Structure formats: C-alpha cells, structure tokens
XYZ file of C-alpha atoms in Angstrom:
417
model
C -34.681 34.654 -10.358
C -37.940 32.887 -8.779
C -39.328 31.787 -11.974
C -35.986 29.550 -12.153
C -36.112 28.226 -8.875
C -39.707 27.033 -9.610
C -38.589 25.043 -12.902
C -36.256 23.295 -10.943
C -37.880 22.637 -8.215
C -41.504 21.446 -10.130
C -38.235 19.171 -12.447
C -37.227 18.030 -9.771
C -40.900 16.980 -8.542
C -41.513 15.398 -11.797
C -38.709 13.446 -11.661
C -38.743 11.658 -8.325
C -42.123 10.974 -8.600
C -41.429 8.945 -12.467
C -37.817 6.877 -10.714
C -40.843 6.333 -7.563
C -43.935 5.449 -10.134
C -41.035 3.168 -12.069
C -39.506 1.163 -9.220
C -37.977 -1.811 -10.832
C -36.221 0.707 -13.916
C -34.684 2.492 -11.061
C -33.677 0.082 -9.813
C -32.656 -1.907 -12.929
C -30.968 2.207 -14.056
C -29.144 2.108 -9.926
C -27.508 -1.385 -10.347
C -25.393 -0.776 -13.023
C -24.398 2.432 -11.620
C -23.944 1.393 -7.955
C -21.636 -1.868 -9.879
C -19.257 0.971 -11.925
C -18.960 2.979 -8.460
C -18.354 0.399 -6.242
C -15.526 -0.883 -8.617
C -14.052 2.088 -8.928
C -13.883 3.473 -4.728
C -13.169 -0.400 -3.996
C -10.614 -1.155 -6.784
C -8.721 2.514 -5.047
C -9.118 2.404 -1.801
C -7.123 -1.378 -1.240
C -4.763 0.158 -3.200
C -4.555 2.739 -1.319
C -4.842 0.676 1.842
C -2.060 -1.965 0.040
C 0.293 1.471 -0.465
C -0.009 2.380 3.138
C 0.309 -0.599 5.207
C 3.544 -0.935 2.740
C 4.960 2.362 3.536
C 3.931 1.862 7.077
C 5.584 -1.353 7.278
C 9.339 0.634 5.508
C 8.803 3.775 7.548
C 10.914 2.749 10.406
C 13.993 2.949 7.833
C 15.397 5.833 6.255
C 14.167 5.972 2.017
C 18.581 6.550 1.281
C 19.379 2.872 4.439
C 21.804 0.467 1.594
C 21.366 -3.144 1.751
C 25.025 -4.835 0.376
C 24.750 -7.866 -1.002
C 25.901 -10.953 -3.385
C 22.720 -11.034 -4.900
C 19.857 -7.810 -6.430
C 16.607 -7.169 -5.038
C 15.384 -6.201 -8.200
C 15.216 -7.236 -12.061
C 19.751 -7.089 -13.094
C 21.357 -7.270 -16.153
C 23.886 -9.977 -14.654
C 23.552 -13.329 -16.368
C 21.713 -15.726 -13.186
C 25.039 -18.054 -13.763
C 27.366 -15.123 -12.667
C 25.598 -13.650 -10.209
C 25.570 -17.300 -8.407
C 28.943 -16.507 -8.491
C 28.954 -13.944 -6.762
C 30.892 -14.030 -3.365
C 29.011 -13.251 -0.191
C 30.026 -9.902 1.924
C 31.791 -10.346 4.761
C 32.966 -8.974 8.491
C 35.803 -8.211 7.842
C 33.964 -5.595 4.440
C 31.886 -4.209 7.075
C 34.771 -3.344 9.093
C 36.732 -2.136 5.926
C 33.591 0.433 4.968
C 33.618 1.314 8.582
C 36.880 2.386 8.942
C 37.213 4.330 5.289
C 33.962 5.882 5.276
C 33.709 8.679 7.859
C 30.027 10.203 5.558
C 28.083 7.483 7.195
C 26.062 7.591 10.453
C 25.696 3.614 10.828
C 26.390 0.041 9.595
C 25.330 -2.810 10.597
C 26.866 -6.259 9.695
C 23.198 -8.906 9.554
C 23.431 -12.492 8.970
C 19.888 -13.859 7.877
C 19.319 -17.723 10.058
C 16.688 -19.787 9.820
C 13.884 -19.241 12.713
C 14.521 -21.386 15.733
C 12.941 -22.686 19.047
C 13.549 -20.778 22.479
C 12.974 -21.904 25.343
C 12.704 -21.015 29.704
C 11.843 -23.507 31.584
C 8.296 -25.248 30.406
C 7.636 -22.931 27.869
C 8.602 -22.993 24.101
C 8.587 -20.972 21.775
C 9.150 -22.377 17.756
C 9.429 -20.699 14.663
C 11.255 -17.039 16.399
C 12.782 -15.461 13.881
C 16.416 -14.992 15.092
C 18.130 -11.821 13.958
C 21.846 -11.660 14.272
C 23.724 -7.814 14.003
C 25.688 -5.639 15.412
C 25.043 -2.623 18.164
C 24.350 0.355 15.210
C 21.192 -1.720 14.460
C 19.455 -0.186 16.719
C 20.599 3.238 14.999
C 19.478 2.818 11.597
C 16.351 0.285 12.181
C 15.306 3.412 15.176
C 14.290 0.845 17.634
C 12.097 1.183 20.950
C 13.367 -0.866 24.082
C 10.663 -0.110 26.296
C 11.993 -3.008 28.914
C 16.064 -3.313 29.528
C 18.264 -2.086 27.474
C 20.015 -2.167 23.365
C 23.360 -4.419 23.653
C 26.255 -1.736 23.375
C 29.352 -2.423 20.984
C 31.609 -4.479 23.758
C 29.129 -6.564 23.850
C 29.047 -6.815 20.230
C 32.188 -7.100 19.252
C 32.890 -9.769 22.202
C 29.779 -11.844 21.386
C 28.078 -11.680 24.970
C 24.882 -14.488 25.127
C 22.482 -11.452 25.411
C 19.332 -10.727 23.655
C 16.754 -8.788 23.043
C 13.175 -10.172 22.225
C 9.956 -8.636 20.908
C 6.836 -8.050 22.733
C 5.651 -11.409 21.449
C 8.443 -13.556 22.416
C 8.576 -11.738 26.489
C 4.500 -12.402 26.491
C 4.930 -16.143 25.066
C 7.662 -17.169 26.790
C 7.260 -15.306 30.714
C 3.554 -13.887 30.492
C 3.385 -10.969 33.305
C 6.764 -11.735 34.952
C 9.626 -9.381 33.770
C 11.999 -10.939 31.301
C 14.417 -8.969 32.363
C 17.896 -10.762 33.619
C 15.828 -14.116 33.142
C 18.065 -17.203 31.085
C 16.948 -18.468 27.294
C 18.134 -21.310 25.617
C 18.770 -21.272 22.413
C 21.270 -22.967 19.990
C 21.903 -24.907 23.121
C 23.372 -21.872 25.357
C 22.000 -19.454 27.704
C 21.711 -16.040 27.039
C 20.561 -13.182 29.015
C 17.286 -11.787 28.350
C 18.330 -8.043 28.435
C 15.580 -5.860 26.403
C 11.955 -6.242 24.915
C 11.444 -3.947 22.278
C 7.978 -2.092 21.877
C 4.616 -4.127 20.550
C 5.475 -3.701 16.285
C 2.024 -4.961 14.963
C 2.216 -6.965 11.790
C 4.383 -6.193 9.107
C 3.057 -6.346 4.776
C 6.704 -6.170 4.250
C 8.779 -8.786 6.257
C 8.243 -9.992 9.927
C 7.867 -8.317 12.596
C 9.289 -7.568 15.042
C 7.518 -8.635 17.811
C 7.626 -12.882 17.205
C 12.037 -12.292 16.418
C 15.022 -12.172 19.068
C 18.641 -9.893 17.780
C 21.492 -11.518 19.103
C 24.850 -9.885 18.605
C 26.802 -11.301 15.363
C 29.574 -12.032 16.313
C 28.237 -14.989 18.849
C 26.096 -16.314 15.358
C 29.309 -16.538 13.543
C 31.239 -18.232 16.161
C 28.024 -21.186 16.415
C 27.721 -20.817 12.485
C 31.010 -20.199 11.136
C 31.554 -17.961 8.238
C 31.914 -20.115 5.400
C 28.925 -21.678 6.337
C 26.399 -21.619 3.184
C 23.270 -21.327 5.478
C 23.200 -17.893 6.722
C 22.832 -15.156 4.575
C 25.041 -12.226 4.851
C 24.309 -7.920 4.076
C 25.977 -4.985 5.225
C 23.098 -2.118 5.961
C 25.174 1.049 5.542
C 22.691 4.253 6.624
C 24.546 7.451 5.283
C 25.171 10.524 6.286
C 21.535 12.838 5.824
C 23.095 15.651 5.532
C 25.284 14.401 2.807
C 25.056 13.042 -0.992
C 23.349 9.693 -1.209
C 24.157 9.096 -4.675
C 28.600 10.485 -4.429
C 28.098 8.665 -1.361
C 27.301 5.294 -3.335
C 29.906 5.653 -5.853
C 32.573 6.046 -3.511
C 31.172 3.450 -1.539
C 31.783 0.945 -4.550
C 34.652 2.095 -5.670
C 36.323 1.218 -1.752
C 35.091 -2.155 -2.139
C 35.934 -2.897 -5.532
C 39.214 -1.857 -4.579
C 39.419 -4.037 -1.397
C 37.920 -7.089 -3.560
C 40.639 -6.545 -6.309
C 38.421 -5.778 -9.084
C 39.879 -4.976 -12.381
C 39.173 -2.021 -15.244
C 36.093 -3.284 -17.256
C 35.056 -5.604 -14.963
C 31.473 -6.248 -13.376
C 30.670 -5.371 -9.488
C 30.744 -8.961 -7.678
C 28.035 -7.296 -5.723
C 24.954 -5.045 -5.092
C 23.874 -2.035 -3.724
C 20.829 -1.981 -3.097
C 18.953 1.132 -2.201
C 15.949 0.953 -0.315
C 14.370 4.243 -2.341
C 14.760 2.235 -5.307
C 12.144 -0.363 -3.606
C 9.608 2.039 -2.266
C 9.870 3.670 -5.739
C 9.041 0.314 -7.244
C 5.987 0.860 -4.800
C 5.124 3.531 -5.738
C 4.958 3.122 -9.634
C 3.386 -0.211 -8.850
C 0.656 1.174 -6.696
C -0.015 3.908 -8.982
C -0.332 1.168 -12.094
C -3.184 -0.747 -9.952
C -4.752 2.725 -8.904
C -4.542 3.333 -12.860
C -5.350 0.239 -13.772
C -8.418 -0.672 -11.715
C -10.026 3.065 -11.950
C -9.824 1.627 -16.064
C -11.810 -1.037 -15.786
C -14.258 0.636 -12.733
C -14.747 3.317 -15.779
C -15.547 0.635 -18.528
C -18.583 -0.846 -15.516
C -19.153 2.996 -14.819
C -19.874 3.639 -18.667
C -22.171 0.168 -18.794
C -24.675 1.785 -16.397
C -24.217 4.916 -17.846
C -25.366 3.255 -21.162
C -28.144 1.283 -18.816
C -29.456 5.105 -17.690
C -29.098 6.087 -21.461
C -31.596 3.261 -22.410
C -33.515 4.001 -19.537
C -33.922 7.357 -20.014
C -35.164 7.072 -23.757
C -37.770 4.128 -22.333
C -38.954 6.930 -20.530
C -39.169 9.770 -23.044
C -41.595 7.237 -25.291
C -44.043 6.241 -22.929
C -44.275 10.255 -21.699
C -44.499 11.394 -25.161
C -48.475 12.335 -24.082
C -47.491 13.673 -21.258
C -45.125 16.286 -23.205
C -46.823 17.173 -25.557
C -49.532 17.850 -22.842
C -47.010 20.185 -20.572
C -45.597 22.042 -24.055
C -50.119 22.392 -25.215
C -50.466 24.286 -21.761
C -47.172 26.157 -22.113
C -44.391 24.341 -20.171
C -41.257 25.432 -22.198
C -38.080 23.116 -23.842
C -35.981 24.336 -20.591
C -38.645 22.685 -18.526
C -38.730 19.191 -19.934
C -35.046 19.314 -20.871
C -34.500 20.070 -17.416
C -36.784 17.085 -16.338
C -35.492 14.565 -17.851
C -31.757 15.976 -16.776
C -32.593 16.336 -13.164
C -33.798 11.962 -13.406
C -31.102 10.764 -15.036
C -28.659 12.710 -12.210
C -30.499 11.443 -9.484
C -30.090 7.926 -10.785
C -26.539 8.192 -11.225
C -26.151 9.677 -7.729
C -27.928 7.411 -5.522
C -26.469 4.244 -7.482
C -22.752 6.291 -6.479
C -23.952 6.420 -2.381
C -25.398 3.419 -2.762
C -22.401 2.070 -4.538
C -19.838 4.089 -1.255
C -22.071 3.021 1.070
C -21.337 -0.500 -0.121
C -17.472 0.397 -0.121
C -17.735 1.649 3.469
C -19.027 -1.812 4.911
C -17.202 -4.088 2.907
C -14.025 -1.883 4.215
C -15.389 -1.694 7.906
C -15.975 -6.148 7.493
C -12.084 -6.801 5.753
C -10.561 -4.442 8.035
C -12.132 -6.595 11.081
C -11.640 -10.086 8.981
C -7.642 -9.056 8.642
C -6.820 -7.176 11.229
C -4.409 -5.220 11.411
C -5.012 -4.630 7.664
C -6.977 -1.098 7.703
C -8.709 -0.139 4.450
C -8.566 3.252 4.083
C -11.811 4.560 2.243
C -10.697 8.604 1.854
C -12.634 11.788 1.166
C -10.901 12.313 -1.929
C -11.753 8.836 -3.555
C -15.631 9.697 -2.375
C -14.765 12.875 -3.761
C -14.137 12.035 -7.221
C -16.413 8.753 -7.647
C -19.779 10.939 -7.158
C -18.302 12.916 -9.722
C -17.878 10.940 -12.321
C -21.516 9.241 -11.359
C -22.983 12.483 -11.581
C -20.865 13.576 -15.068
C -22.266 9.913 -16.330
C -25.843 10.546 -15.352
C -25.825 13.662 -16.713
C -24.151 12.572 -20.031
C -26.788 9.930 -20.204
C -29.953 12.292 -19.980
C -28.428 14.468 -22.081
C -29.724 13.410 -25.625
C -32.927 11.616 -24.063
C -34.310 15.389 -22.460
C -33.060 17.022 -25.868
C -35.113 15.326 -27.867
C -37.997 14.894 -25.314
C -37.780 19.406 -25.546
C -37.761 19.610 -28.926
C -41.258 16.866 -29.262
C -43.943 19.271 -31.201
C -46.748 19.107 -28.869
C -48.732 18.101 -30.992
C -46.901 15.012 -32.753
C -46.364 14.752 -29.677
C -50.309 14.345 -28.064
C -51.028 12.223 -30.914
C -47.815 9.922 -30.887
C -49.147 9.040 -27.009
C -53.002 8.681 -28.207
C-alpha cells in the first residue's frame, strides 16, 4: 500500500516539476482548457440566471391562470387575416363567465391602455403604466399592499376615482410624505390614492408594478368607451386549484362559443391562453439553450483537450532520454504512465479552476452592472465543469502516457542521445 502511495507521490512531483520547467507550454495548454470551461460554465450560468429571472417575474401568477383574448400568446394554425377579424372580449362576457362558471376562483376584466402622465402639485411623472382592472385582480396577482388598501367590489363596479400606486410612483410624487388620501391628476380628473404596493423590483417579463398605477376598469371604460380601438381588453381567469383544469378550459370554451353563437364546426373567435403553456415554452427554450451552449462549450473544451494531447506528445519526445534512464534504473511502466497522466490531468484541472474563477468574476461584474439581474453560478454547474475538464485531461493524456510507458529503455536512451 505504501509503495503505491509513494509511486503516486513521486509521479505527481515529476508532473509538477515538468509543468513548472515549461512555463510557456503549460500556459498555452491551460489557455485552451480555460476557454472551454469558461464557455460551458458561462453559458449554463447565463441560462440558469435567465430562467430564474423569467420565472421570478411570473411567480406571482399561478400556472393555471388563463388569459381570454382575441389574440394568441403563442403560434396559431388560424391564418392571420382571420385572427384579425376576431372581436374583442367584452365586459358583458366577463360578467357572463363570472356568473356561469362556478369552478373559477377569481376572474378580472382588464384593459390595456397607453402610458400616461401623473401630476400632484408641482410633481409630474411621465410614462406611467396604467392598469385598469376589476377588484378581483388583487386575488389573481396576489398583490401586496404595504400602505392603505386595494379598492373593493363596490368601488370597482361604480368606477370610483381611486388608485393604487407602485412604490416608485409613490416616491416620485410624494417623497417621504404619506400618499394615502392625496389627489393625483390623471386623464384630466382627480383620483384619490388609497393604497401603495410593495416594492417589486425590475421585471424581465412584463412591466414592474413599481412604476404602475391600478385603477377601476369601469371608470376607464366611461372615459374611453367600449368600442375604442386604442384599448385592448382581456379577461384573466384563475380556476379552482382543486378542480380539473383541462375540463375547466373545455367548459369555458364551450360557454363562450354558446354566448357568441358560434356554430359547430366553426373555429373559436377567441383564444384561451394558459400561463402553463408559456412556462412550458420557457422551460423548453432554456433547456435548448443549455444544450446548444453546452455543445459549443464542449467543442471549445475538446480543442483544449487536443492541445493537451499535443503538448503531452511533445513532452514525451523531449523526455525520451529521461524515460529510458528511469526504466533502466528499474522504474516500472505504471510509474511512467502515472507520471504523464498526472501531468495531463493537472493541466486540465488547473485550466478548469482558472475558467471557474473567470466565470465567477464575470458574474459578479455583470450582476453589479445590470442591477437587479443576478447571475447564478450553481454548484452543480461548477461540478460538471470540473468533471468534464478532468475527463478531457485524462483522455488526452492516456495515449501519450501509454506510449511513454512502453518505450524500450535502450532505444529511449539512444534516441535521447
């Protein structure tokens, strides 16, 4: 046992000395592996970070959430010219669904309108996202009001001039002053601030509610009218979590077809968009990106492996005389084999470590530069990066080490001379 440990130690020392004595060659070999590991881990870290950011942006919504609208959130087999003729969903349809679908947990009618300017005294905030919705939107989005309250059903139905504002809007208009009860001018009218939302941070998917204002949709309907083409209505539906979602969707589709008088065999003049489909699309997209990035990174790492193999062949040729002397003095084949294998693996592992450090430094810099977007360097990605680096080094060093171990001592000494 001690003999084997001694062989391993001496082989390791020989390998380290060989690498130190050939600094330029060692550096060039390290560079190839470093670039490969940097490519693989960098791509995987970027994909993981992107996936976390997107899923974090939609985490407040349940995967079963349904968006009923005249457009599809994904690819559709219906021709574009036909989709453009579909009518918008209406407030009456929202009321009908709310009344006839007992399986739903909550439903909300929403209008998409252009950004507006808010004024309070001398303070003005431009490009504010206006979100006109019914009161159940609070339950669907699972909003958190840190100051004041959200408007109730009576205020929603009556279209009361009240608003719930985002954190950034509150700071921009009122600073350190309590905004509850203050008047804000919007659409030429005065609205009372009744609530402030919890700070959310930037969002990769959709706009952050920090820069949004939520108002009763019926008030905006009175201002714009129901036939205004500048608004785009949607019905957001959250089914009962304990129910059968596919059955719910089928029932919802049939009820709306009946309400619109769509005949059997005719296509639906609306789209039932499920958030689950979007999250599945995100999962597939990030998985594909990971595979493509890993494939490209593996090519970079493979090039680094060829570099290590090339260097090891040169190293064997340069040290042929030394190998012959070692074997003449009684060194066994496994000692020579381990000596060169250690050299190849050490090159690969050190190159991998340098690549990991570079990815870590870049991730810190990128996270600082982008603010709220955080780059993730997971332990699993680091492990697999080092695993592939070590494997490439081992594979790249096997054949040169085998050649060195099989050299005839007399021929090796003569060739070296």
